[in-house]
Tab-separated table of C-alpha atoms and ligand atoms in Angstrom:
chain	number	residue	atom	x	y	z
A	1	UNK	CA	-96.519	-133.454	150.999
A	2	UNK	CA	-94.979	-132.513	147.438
A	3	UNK	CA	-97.586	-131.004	145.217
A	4	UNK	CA	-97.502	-131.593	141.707
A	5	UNK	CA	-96.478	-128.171	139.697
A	6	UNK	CA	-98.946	-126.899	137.088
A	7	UNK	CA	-96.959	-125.922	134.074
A	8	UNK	CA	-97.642	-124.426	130.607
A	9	UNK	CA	-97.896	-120.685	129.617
A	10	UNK	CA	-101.372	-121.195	128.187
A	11	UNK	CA	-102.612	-123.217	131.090
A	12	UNK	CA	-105.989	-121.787	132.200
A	13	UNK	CA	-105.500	-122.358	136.264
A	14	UNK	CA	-102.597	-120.379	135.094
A	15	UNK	CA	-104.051	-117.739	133.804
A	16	UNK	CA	-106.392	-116.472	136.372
A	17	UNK	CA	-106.415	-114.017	139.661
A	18	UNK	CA	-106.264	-116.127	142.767
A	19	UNK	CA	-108.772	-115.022	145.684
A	20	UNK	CA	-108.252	-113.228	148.963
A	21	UNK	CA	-108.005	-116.092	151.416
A	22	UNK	CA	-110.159	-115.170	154.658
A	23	UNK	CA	-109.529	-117.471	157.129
A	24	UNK	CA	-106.897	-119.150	158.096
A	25	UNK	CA	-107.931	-122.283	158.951
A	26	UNK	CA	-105.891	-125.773	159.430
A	27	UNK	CA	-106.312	-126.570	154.910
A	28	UNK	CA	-104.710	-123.089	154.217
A	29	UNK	CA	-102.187	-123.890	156.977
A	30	UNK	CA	-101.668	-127.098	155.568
A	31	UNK	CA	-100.977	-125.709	152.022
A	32	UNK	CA	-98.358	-123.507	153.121
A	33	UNK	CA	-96.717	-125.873	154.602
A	34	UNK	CA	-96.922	-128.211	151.692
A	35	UNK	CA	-95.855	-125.332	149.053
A	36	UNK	CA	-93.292	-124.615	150.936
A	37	UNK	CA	-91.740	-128.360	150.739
A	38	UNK	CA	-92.414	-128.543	147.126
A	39	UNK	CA	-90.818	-125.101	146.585
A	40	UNK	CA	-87.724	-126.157	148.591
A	41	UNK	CA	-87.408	-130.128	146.715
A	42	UNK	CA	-87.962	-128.585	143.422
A	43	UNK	CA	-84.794	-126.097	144.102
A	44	UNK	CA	-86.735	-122.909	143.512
A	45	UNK	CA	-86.986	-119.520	144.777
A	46	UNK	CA	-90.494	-119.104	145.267
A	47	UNK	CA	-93.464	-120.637	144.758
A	48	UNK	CA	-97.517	-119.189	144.354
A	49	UNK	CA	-100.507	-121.593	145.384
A	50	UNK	CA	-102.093	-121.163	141.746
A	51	UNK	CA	-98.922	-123.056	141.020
A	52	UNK	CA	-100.338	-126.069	142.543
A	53	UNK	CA	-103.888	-125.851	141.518
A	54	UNK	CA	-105.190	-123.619	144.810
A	55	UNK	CA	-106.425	-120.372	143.288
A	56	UNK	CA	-105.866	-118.888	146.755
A	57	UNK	CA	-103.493	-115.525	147.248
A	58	UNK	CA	-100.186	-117.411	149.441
A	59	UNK	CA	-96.819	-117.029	147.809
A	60	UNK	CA	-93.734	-118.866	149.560
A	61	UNK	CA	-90.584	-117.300	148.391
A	62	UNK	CA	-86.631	-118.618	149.595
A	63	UNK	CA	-84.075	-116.762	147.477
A	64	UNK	CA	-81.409	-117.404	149.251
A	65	UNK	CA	-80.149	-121.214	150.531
A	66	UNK	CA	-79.019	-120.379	154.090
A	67	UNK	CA	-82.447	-118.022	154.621
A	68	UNK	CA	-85.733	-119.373	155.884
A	69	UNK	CA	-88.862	-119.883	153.618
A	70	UNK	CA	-91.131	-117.001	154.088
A	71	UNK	CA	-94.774	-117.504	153.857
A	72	UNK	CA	-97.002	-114.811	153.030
A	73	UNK	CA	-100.959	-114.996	152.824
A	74	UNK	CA	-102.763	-112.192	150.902
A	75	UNK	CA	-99.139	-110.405	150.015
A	76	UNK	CA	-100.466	-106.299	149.054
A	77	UNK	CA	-97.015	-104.706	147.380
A	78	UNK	CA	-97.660	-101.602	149.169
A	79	UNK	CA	-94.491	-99.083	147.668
A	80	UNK	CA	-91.863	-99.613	144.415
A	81	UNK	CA	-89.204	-98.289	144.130
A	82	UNK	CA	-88.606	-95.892	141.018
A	83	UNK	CA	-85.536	-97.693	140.481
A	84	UNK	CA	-85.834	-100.750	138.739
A	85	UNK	CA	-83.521	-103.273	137.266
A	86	UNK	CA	-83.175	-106.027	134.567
A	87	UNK	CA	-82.585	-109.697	135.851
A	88	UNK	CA	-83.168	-113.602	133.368
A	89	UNK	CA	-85.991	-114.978	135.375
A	90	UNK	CA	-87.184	-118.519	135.177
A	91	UNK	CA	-90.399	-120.419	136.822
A	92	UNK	CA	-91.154	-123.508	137.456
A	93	UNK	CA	-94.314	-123.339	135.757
A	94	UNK	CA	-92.506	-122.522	132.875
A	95	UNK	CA	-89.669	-125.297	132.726
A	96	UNK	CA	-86.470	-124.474	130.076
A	97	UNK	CA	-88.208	-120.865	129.713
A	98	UNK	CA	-85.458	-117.737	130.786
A	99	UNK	CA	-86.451	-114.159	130.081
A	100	UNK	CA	-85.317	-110.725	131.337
A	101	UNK	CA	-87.516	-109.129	133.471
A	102	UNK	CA	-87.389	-105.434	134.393
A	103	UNK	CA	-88.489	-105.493	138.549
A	104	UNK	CA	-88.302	-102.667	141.157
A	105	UNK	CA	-85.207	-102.758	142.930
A	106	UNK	CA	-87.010	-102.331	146.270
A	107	UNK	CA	-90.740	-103.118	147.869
A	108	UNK	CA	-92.800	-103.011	150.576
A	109	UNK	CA	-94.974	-105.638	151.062
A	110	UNK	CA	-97.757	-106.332	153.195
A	111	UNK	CA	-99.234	-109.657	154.146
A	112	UNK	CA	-100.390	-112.070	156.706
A	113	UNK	CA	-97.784	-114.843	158.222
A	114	UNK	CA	-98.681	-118.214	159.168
A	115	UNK	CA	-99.824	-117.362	162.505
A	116	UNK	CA	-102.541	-114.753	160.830
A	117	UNK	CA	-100.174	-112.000	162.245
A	118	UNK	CA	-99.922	-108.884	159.420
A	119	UNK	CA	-96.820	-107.977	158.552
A	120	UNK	CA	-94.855	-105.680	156.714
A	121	UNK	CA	-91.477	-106.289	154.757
A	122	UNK	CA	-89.120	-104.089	152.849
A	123	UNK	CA	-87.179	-106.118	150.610
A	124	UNK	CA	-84.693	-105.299	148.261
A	125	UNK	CA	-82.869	-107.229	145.469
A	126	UNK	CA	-83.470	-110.605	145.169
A	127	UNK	CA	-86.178	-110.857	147.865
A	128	UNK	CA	-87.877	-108.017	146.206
A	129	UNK	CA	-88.189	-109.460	142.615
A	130	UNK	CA	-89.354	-112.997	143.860
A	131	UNK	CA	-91.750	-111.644	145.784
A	132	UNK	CA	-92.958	-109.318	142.760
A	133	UNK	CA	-92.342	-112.779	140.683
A	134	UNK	CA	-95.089	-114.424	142.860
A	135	UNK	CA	-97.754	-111.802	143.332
A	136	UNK	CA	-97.922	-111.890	139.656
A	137	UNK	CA	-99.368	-115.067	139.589
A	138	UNK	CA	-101.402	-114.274	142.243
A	139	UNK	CA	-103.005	-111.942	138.980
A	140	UNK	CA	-102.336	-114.979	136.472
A	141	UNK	CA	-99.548	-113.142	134.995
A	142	UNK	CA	-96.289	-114.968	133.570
A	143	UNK	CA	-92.628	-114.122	133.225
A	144	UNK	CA	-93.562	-114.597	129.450
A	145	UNK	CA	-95.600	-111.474	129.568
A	146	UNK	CA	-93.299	-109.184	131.033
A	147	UNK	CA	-90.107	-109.747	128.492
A	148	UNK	CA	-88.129	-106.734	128.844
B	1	ZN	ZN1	-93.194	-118.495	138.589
């Protein structure tokens, strides 16, 4: 089912740190799933359920067409790289907004899959700053905020 996006750099459900989800029962399962569509029919790279009105910690991220969508419940960045780079970032929270954002070039992240499963992921590049894209908003923090 396509969720409708909350948008608006000032919006409060924005604004705030999503909670650690505990369970995961059929709902969360179901949300995944469902951010996951929206993420994919609204062409973006990533999507975080505080997005869609759930303030729940579950990113989805896809930066790359031909990859599958990853889902990741309670993501933890565990290591950053030193080296960091500049890239124009946009959200779709924040539609006709672009600003350069200074990421790490390279993470490790931990997290749950779908299954419940923990897992651990070093990404680099592209994968890397969505993923460091999303956990922001897990904290209620915007691309707007981090202008480099
Ligand atoms: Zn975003």
């Amino acid at each position: 089912m396509l969720l409708p996006i909350q948008t608006g750099q000032d919006n409060p459900i924005l604004r705030q740190k999503s909670k650690e989800v505990k369970e995961i029962t059929a709902e969360i399962k179901r949300l995944a799933l469902d951010m996951t569509e929206t993420m994919e029919v609204k062409d973006g790279l990533g999507l975080a359920a505080p997005q869609v009105s759930q303030l729940l910690r579950i990113i989805v991220v896809k930066p790359e067409p031909e990859q599958k969508s990853l889902i990741l419940i309670n993501p933890e960045i565990k290591k950053i790289s030193r080296k960091k780079d500049v890239m124009v970032e946009g959200c779709l929270s924040l539609p006709n907004v672009e600003v350069p954002v200074e990421r790490a070039v390279k993470i490790t992240v931990q997290a749950l899959d779908f299954n419940g499963q923990k897992i651990k992921i070093k990404a680099k590049g592209l994968l890397a700053r969505v993923i460091q894209h999303e956990v922001d908003h897990l904290e209620g923090i915007l691309i707007v905020d981090k202008r480099a």
